[in-house]
Amino acid sequence: MKEKKINIVGMNCHHCVIAVENELKELGIDLLDVKIGSADIKYDETKISDDDIAKAIDEAGFKLVN
């Protein structure tokens, strides 16, 4: 399992946090902490790619920042 902090642009409220949490959970990511603008995540990098994570964030209506 890989642990990683991701930065997310466009989040500005608690509802944004919930939207991101839901998309990442659906992808199979263990959430360690999601805040406005970032998330600490844990996932199996053999099953989930960085592109998968970026797409999930995009589906929630936000953008992943490298």
PDB file of C-alpha atoms in Angstrom:
ATOM      1  CA  MET A   1       0.000   0.000   0.000  1.00  0.00           C
ATOM      2  CA  LYS A   2       1.230   3.437  -0.928  1.00  0.00           C
ATOM      3  CA  GLU A   3       0.562   6.553   1.144  1.00  0.00           C
ATOM      4  CA  LYS A   4       0.448   9.897  -0.617  1.00  0.00           C
ATOM      5  CA  LYS A   5      -0.704  13.479  -0.087  1.00  0.00           C
ATOM      6  CA  ILE A   6      -2.584  14.946  -3.041  1.00  0.00           C
ATOM      7  CA  ASN A   7      -3.409  18.604  -3.592  1.00  0.00           C
ATOM      8  CA  ILE A   8      -6.787  19.509  -5.034  1.00  0.00           C
ATOM      9  CA  VAL A   9      -7.869  22.822  -6.581  1.00  0.00           C
ATOM     10  CA  GLY A  10     -11.414  24.148  -6.373  1.00  0.00           C
ATOM     11  CA  MET A  11     -12.550  22.805  -3.012  1.00  0.00           C
ATOM     12  CA  ASN A  12     -14.043  25.497  -0.785  1.00  0.00           C
ATOM     13  CA  CYS A  13     -16.520  23.893   1.616  1.00  0.00           C
ATOM     14  CA  HIS A  14     -17.458  20.767   3.548  1.00  0.00           C
ATOM     15  CA  HIS A  15     -19.643  19.551   0.667  1.00  0.00           C
ATOM     16  CA  CYS A  16     -16.567  19.615  -1.570  1.00  0.00           C
ATOM     17  CA  VAL A  17     -14.734  17.421   0.945  1.00  0.00           C
ATOM     18  CA  ILE A  18     -17.618  14.931   0.957  1.00  0.00           C
ATOM     19  CA  ALA A  19     -17.725  14.833  -2.857  1.00  0.00           C
ATOM     20  CA  VAL A  20     -13.997  14.052  -3.026  1.00  0.00           C
ATOM     21  CA  GLU A  21     -14.264  11.458  -0.240  1.00  0.00           C
ATOM     22  CA  ASN A  22     -17.084   9.668  -2.042  1.00  0.00           C
ATOM     23  CA  GLU A  23     -15.264   9.516  -5.395  1.00  0.00           C
ATOM     24  CA  LEU A  24     -12.028   8.276  -3.834  1.00  0.00           C
ATOM     25  CA  LYS A  25     -13.803   5.665  -1.705  1.00  0.00           C
ATOM     26  CA  GLU A  26     -15.647   4.417  -4.793  1.00  0.00           C
ATOM     27  CA  LEU A  27     -12.278   3.962  -6.486  1.00  0.00           C
ATOM     28  CA  GLY A  28     -11.094   1.802  -3.582  1.00  0.00           C
ATOM     29  CA  ILE A  29      -8.821   4.293  -1.862  1.00  0.00           C
ATOM     30  CA  ASP A  30      -8.430   4.313   1.910  1.00  0.00           C
ATOM     31  CA  LEU A  31      -8.790   7.889   3.091  1.00  0.00           C
ATOM     32  CA  LEU A  32      -6.506   8.936   5.887  1.00  0.00           C
ATOM     33  CA  ASP A  33      -7.580  12.588   5.919  1.00  0.00           C
ATOM     34  CA  VAL A  34      -9.442  14.815   3.469  1.00  0.00           C
ATOM     35  CA  LYS A  35      -9.409  18.585   3.954  1.00  0.00           C
ATOM     36  CA  ILE A  36     -10.278  21.545   1.791  1.00  0.00           C
ATOM     37  CA  GLY A  37      -7.503  21.570  -0.811  1.00  0.00           C
ATOM     38  CA  SER A  38      -5.795  18.264  -0.003  1.00  0.00           C
ATOM     39  CA  ALA A  39      -6.170  14.620   0.899  1.00  0.00           C
ATOM     40  CA  ASP A  40      -3.899  12.077   2.535  1.00  0.00           C
ATOM     41  CA  ILE A  41      -4.650   8.751   0.908  1.00  0.00           C
ATOM     42  CA  LYS A  42      -3.538   5.119   1.022  1.00  0.00           C
ATOM     43  CA  TYR A  43      -4.027   2.810  -1.940  1.00  0.00           C
ATOM     44  CA  ASP A  44      -2.742  -0.240  -3.784  1.00  0.00           C
ATOM     45  CA  GLU A  45      -0.643   1.224  -6.598  1.00  0.00           C
ATOM     46  CA  THR A  46      -0.805  -2.092  -8.477  1.00  0.00           C
ATOM     47  CA  LYS A  47      -4.578  -1.622  -8.851  1.00  0.00           C
ATOM     48  CA  ILE A  48      -5.040   2.170  -8.840  1.00  0.00           C
ATOM     49  CA  SER A  49      -2.965   4.519 -11.003  1.00  0.00           C
ATOM     50  CA  ASP A  50      -2.286   8.226 -10.632  1.00  0.00           C
ATOM     51  CA  ASP A  51      -4.509   8.725 -13.690  1.00  0.00           C
ATOM     52  CA  ASP A  52      -7.344   6.870 -11.928  1.00  0.00           C
ATOM     53  CA  ILE A  53      -7.007   9.220  -8.960  1.00  0.00           C
ATOM     54  CA  ALA A  54      -6.969  12.305 -11.205  1.00  0.00           C
ATOM     55  CA  LYS A  55     -10.104  11.082 -13.016  1.00  0.00           C
ATOM     56  CA  ALA A  56     -11.921  10.500  -9.713  1.00  0.00           C
ATOM     57  CA  ILE A  57     -11.050  14.018  -8.535  1.00  0.00           C
ATOM     58  CA  ASP A  58     -12.211  15.385 -11.897  1.00  0.00           C
ATOM     59  CA  GLU A  59     -15.511  13.483 -11.607  1.00  0.00           C
ATOM     60  CA  ALA A  60     -16.047  15.154  -8.237  1.00  0.00           C
ATOM     61  CA  GLY A  61     -15.693  18.510 -10.027  1.00  0.00           C
ATOM     62  CA  PHE A  62     -12.154  19.439  -9.003  1.00  0.00           C
ATOM     63  CA  LYS A  63      -8.592  19.288 -10.335  1.00  0.00           C
ATOM     64  CA  LEU A  64      -5.605  17.389  -9.009  1.00  0.00           C
ATOM     65  CA  VAL A  65      -2.420  19.481  -8.707  1.00  0.00           C
ATOM     66  CA  ASN A  66       1.014  17.854  -8.949  1.00  0.00           C
TER      67      ASN A  66
END
